[in-house]
PDB file of C-alpha atoms in Angstrom:
ATOM      1  CA  MET A  16      -7.214   7.849  15.018  1.00 53.00           C
ATOM      2  CA  ALA A  17      -8.426   6.069  18.128  1.00 53.00           C
ATOM      3  CA  LEU A  18      -7.299   5.600  21.678  1.00 56.00           C
ATOM      4  CA  ALA A  19      -6.278   1.944  21.864  1.00 59.00           C
ATOM      5  CA  GLY A  20      -5.091   1.770  25.449  1.00 63.00           C
ATOM      6  CA  TYR A  21      -3.384   3.870  28.062  1.00 69.00           C
ATOM      7  CA  GLY A  22      -0.852   6.037  26.239  1.00 68.00           C
ATOM      8  CA  GLU A  23      -1.362   4.110  23.013  1.00 72.00           C
ATOM      9  CA  TYR A  24      -2.975   5.437  19.852  1.00 69.00           C
ATOM     10  CA  THR A  25      -3.766   3.751  16.586  1.00 77.00           C
ATOM     11  CA  GLY A  26      -4.450   5.409  13.295  1.00 80.00           C
ATOM     12  CA  SER A  27      -4.862   4.565   9.673  1.00 88.00           C
ATOM     13  CA  PRO A  28      -3.585   6.936   6.991  1.00 90.00           C
ATOM     14  CA  GLU A  29      -5.714   4.995   4.507  1.00 91.00           C
ATOM     15  CA  ASP A  30      -8.866   5.745   6.513  1.00 91.00           C
ATOM     16  CA  LEU A  31      -7.967   9.431   6.649  1.00 90.00           C
ATOM     17  CA  GLU A  32      -7.351   9.486   2.901  1.00 90.00           C
ATOM     18  CA  ARG A  33     -10.688   7.765   2.256  1.00 91.00           C
ATOM     19  CA  LEU A  34     -12.439  10.273   4.483  1.00 91.00           C
ATOM     20  CA  GLN A  35     -10.635  13.106   2.723  1.00 89.00           C
ATOM     21  CA  THR A  36     -12.030  11.863  -0.595  1.00 88.00           C
ATOM     22  CA  GLU A  37     -15.542  11.601   0.837  1.00 88.00           C
ATOM     23  CA  ILE A  38     -15.331  15.114   2.258  1.00 88.00           C
ATOM     24  CA  GLY A  39     -14.330  16.226  -1.226  1.00 84.00           C
ATOM     25  CA  ALA A  40     -18.021  15.951  -2.115  1.00 85.00           C
ATOM     26  CA  ILE A  41     -18.905  18.848   0.205  1.00 84.00           C
ATOM     27  CA  PRO A  42     -18.142  21.667  -2.262  1.00 82.00           C
ATOM     28  CA  GLY A  43     -20.355  20.087  -4.933  1.00 86.00           C
ATOM     29  CA  ALA A  44     -23.180  19.576  -2.438  1.00 88.00           C
ATOM     30  CA  VAL A  45     -22.860  23.148  -1.174  1.00 88.00           C
ATOM     31  CA  LYS A  46     -22.930  24.473  -4.748  1.00 88.00           C
ATOM     32  CA  LYS A  47     -26.080  22.468  -5.484  1.00 92.00           C
ATOM     33  CA  VAL A  48     -27.808  23.740  -2.338  1.00 92.00           C
ATOM     34  CA  SER A  49     -26.719  27.281  -3.176  1.00 90.00           C
ATOM     35  CA  ASP A  50     -27.960  27.014  -6.755  1.00 91.00           C
ATOM     36  CA  ASP A  51     -31.268  25.534  -5.589  1.00 94.00           C
ATOM     37  CA  PHE A  52     -31.650  28.297  -3.023  1.00 91.00           C
ATOM     38  CA  HIS A  53     -30.989  31.045  -5.558  1.00 89.00           C
ATOM     39  CA  ASN A  54     -33.368  29.453  -8.072  1.00 92.00           C
ATOM     40  CA  THR A  55     -36.103  29.264  -5.450  1.00 92.00           C
ATOM     41  CA  GLU A  56     -35.380  32.809  -4.334  1.00 88.00           C
ATOM     42  CA  ALA A  57     -35.663  34.063  -7.910  1.00 88.00           C
ATOM     43  CA  ALA A  58     -39.043  32.365  -8.212  1.00 90.00           C
ATOM     44  CA  VAL A  59     -40.485  34.161  -5.176  1.00 87.00           C
ATOM     45  CA  VAL A  60     -39.124  37.663  -5.740  1.00 84.00           C
ATOM     46  CA  GLY A  61     -42.002  40.048  -5.548  1.00 85.00           C
ATOM     47  CA  TRP A  62     -44.265  37.922  -3.386  1.00 85.00           C
ATOM     48  CA  ALA A  63     -44.029  40.542  -0.641  1.00 84.00           C
ATOM     49  CA  GLY A  64     -44.902  43.328  -3.039  1.00 86.00           C
ATOM     50  CA  TYR A  65     -42.591  46.128  -4.127  1.00 86.00           C
ATOM     51  CA  ASP A  66     -43.447  49.446  -2.600  1.00 87.00           C
ATOM     52  CA  ASP A  67     -46.176  49.086  -0.060  1.00 91.00           C
ATOM     53  CA  GLN A  68     -46.238  48.937   3.719  1.00 92.00           C
ATOM     54  CA  PHE A  69     -46.003  45.139   3.846  1.00 92.00           C
ATOM     55  CA  PHE A  70     -42.954  45.199   1.577  1.00 91.00           C
ATOM     56  CA  ASP A  71     -41.294  47.807   3.784  1.00 92.00           C
ATOM     57  CA  LYS A  72     -41.672  45.473   6.766  1.00 92.00           C
ATOM     58  CA  ALA A  73     -41.020  42.133   5.095  1.00 91.00           C
ATOM     59  CA  ASP A  74     -38.172  42.903   2.692  1.00 91.00           C
ATOM     60  CA  PRO A  75     -35.463  43.810   5.259  1.00 93.00           C
ATOM     61  CA  VAL A  76     -36.132  40.544   7.125  1.00 93.00           C
ATOM     62  CA  TYR A  77     -36.158  38.622   3.832  1.00 91.00           C
ATOM     63  CA  GLN A  78     -32.855  40.182   2.742  1.00 91.00           C
ATOM     64  CA  GLU A  79     -31.241  39.492   6.124  1.00 95.00           C
ATOM     65  CA  GLN A  80     -32.333  35.848   5.993  1.00 93.00           C
ATOM     66  CA  ASN A  81     -30.901  35.489   2.485  1.00 91.00           C
ATOM     67  CA  LYS A  82     -27.619  37.030   3.615  1.00 93.00           C
ATOM     68  CA  THR A  83     -27.447  34.623   6.569  1.00 95.00           C
ATOM     69  CA  ILE A  84     -28.085  31.628   4.324  1.00 92.00           C
ATOM     70  CA  GLY A  85     -25.349  32.818   1.964  1.00 89.00           C
ATOM     71  CA  ASN A  86     -22.928  33.130   4.871  1.00 91.00           C
ATOM     72  CA  ILE A  87     -23.790  29.652   6.129  1.00 92.00           C
ATOM     73  CA  LEU A  88     -23.247  28.135   2.685  1.00 89.00           C
ATOM     74  CA  ALA A  89     -19.901  29.929   2.315  1.00 86.00           C
ATOM     75  CA  SER A  90     -18.868  28.650   5.755  1.00 87.00           C
ATOM     76  CA  LEU A  91     -19.784  25.079   4.839  1.00 86.00           C
ATOM     77  CA  ASP A  92     -17.722  25.319   1.689  1.00 80.00           C
ATOM     78  CA  GLY A  93     -14.734  26.581   3.683  1.00 82.00           C
ATOM     79  CA  LEU A  94     -15.255  23.932   6.337  1.00 85.00           C
ATOM     80  CA  GLY A  95     -15.001  21.165   3.763  1.00 83.00           C
ATOM     81  CA  GLU A  96     -11.717  22.509   2.426  1.00 84.00           C
ATOM     82  CA  GLY A  97     -10.344  23.002   5.932  1.00 86.00           C
ATOM     83  CA  LEU A  98     -11.216  19.431   6.912  1.00 88.00           C
ATOM     84  CA  ARG A  99      -9.642  18.037   3.762  1.00 87.00           C
ATOM     85  CA  SER A 100      -6.462  19.964   4.417  1.00 90.00           C
ATOM     86  CA  ALA A 101      -6.284  18.823   8.055  1.00 91.00           C
ATOM     87  CA  LEU A 102      -6.900  15.193   7.099  1.00 91.00           C
ATOM     88  CA  ALA A 103      -4.233  15.332   4.404  1.00 91.00           C
ATOM     89  CA  GLN A 104      -1.697  16.722   6.874  1.00 93.00           C
ATOM     90  CA  SER A 105      -2.614  14.103   9.492  1.00 92.00           C
ATOM     91  CA  SER A 106      -2.236  11.329   6.936  1.00 92.00           C
ATOM     92  CA  ARG A 107       1.207  12.633   5.876  1.00 94.00           C
ATOM     93  CA  ASP A 108       2.257  12.905   9.527  1.00 93.00           C
ATOM     94  CA  MET A 109       1.112   9.332  10.235  1.00 92.00           C
ATOM     95  CA  ARG A 110       2.970   7.946   7.227  1.00 92.00           C
ATOM     96  CA  ARG A 111       6.125   9.881   8.147  1.00 94.00           C
ATOM     97  CA  THR A 112       5.923   8.635  11.759  1.00 91.00           C
ATOM     98  CA  GLN A 113       5.357   5.041  10.617  1.00 89.00           C
ATOM     99  CA  GLN A 114       8.348   5.234   8.261  1.00 92.00           C
ATOM    100  CA  GLN A 115      10.585   6.871  10.834  1.00 94.00           C
ATOM    101  CA  THR A 116       9.604   4.386  13.542  1.00 90.00           C
ATOM    102  CA  GLY A 117      10.151   1.438  11.202  1.00 90.00           C
ATOM    103  CA  ASP A 118      13.581   2.776  10.246  1.00 92.00           C
ATOM    104  CA  GLU A 119      14.553   3.254  13.895  1.00 92.00           C
ATOM    105  CA  ILE A 120      13.408  -0.271  14.784  1.00 90.00           C
ATOM    106  CA  ASN A 121      15.420  -1.718  11.889  1.00 89.00           C
ATOM    107  CA  ASP A 122      18.490   0.311  12.896  1.00 89.00           C
ATOM    108  CA  ALA A 123      18.205  -0.850  16.509  1.00 88.00           C
ATOM    109  CA  MET A 124      17.753  -4.475  15.477  1.00 85.00           C
ATOM    110  CA  SER A 125      20.740  -4.360  13.137  1.00 85.00           C
ATOM    111  CA  GLN A 126      22.944  -3.194  16.005  1.00 84.00           C
ATOM    112  CA  ARG A 127      22.072  -6.170  18.234  1.00 77.00           C
ATOM    113  CA  PRO A 128      24.130  -9.211  17.293  1.00 70.00           C
ATOM    114  CA  ASP A 129      21.733 -11.529  19.115  1.00 70.00           C
ATOM    115  CA  ILE A 130      18.892 -10.500  16.741  1.00 61.00           C
ATOM    116  CA  ALA A 131      20.777  -9.393  13.655  1.00 55.00           C
ATOM    117  CA  GLY A 132      20.308 -12.536  11.626  1.00 57.00           C
ATOM    118  CA  ASP A 133      22.355 -15.167  13.450  1.00 55.00           C
ATOM    119  CA  ASP A 134      19.196 -16.950  14.675  1.00 55.00           C
ATOM    120  CA  GLY A 135      20.536 -16.770  18.234  1.00 50.00           C
ATOM    121  CA  LYS A 136      23.322 -19.278  17.473  1.00 52.00           C
ATOM    122  CA  ARG A 137      26.802 -18.686  18.854  1.00 47.00           C
TER     123      ARG A 137
END
């Protein structure tokens, strides 16, 4: 949707639907990033040791960072679904408004004898 002029907006339900489809790729991308992260994490478990002083300092920070990354990935996944839902609703609203406006224009035109098909002849 774009501002076309003062008090005038234009929008394309087709563009919103296309964007909705493109945003549909977000969950797959988030899953891939999540899987890659967990695979990398599994490969480095133990690098900080297991029961020494360094481990006691490093592991809480490591665990907190992993938790934060998990939360970010979950948020991204939810964001994609929220955007898709909002775009779908906007597209439906645009189509409904276009249909309603078209119907009202046709009704108004059919009630005016000077436009209702007599080509202006009397």
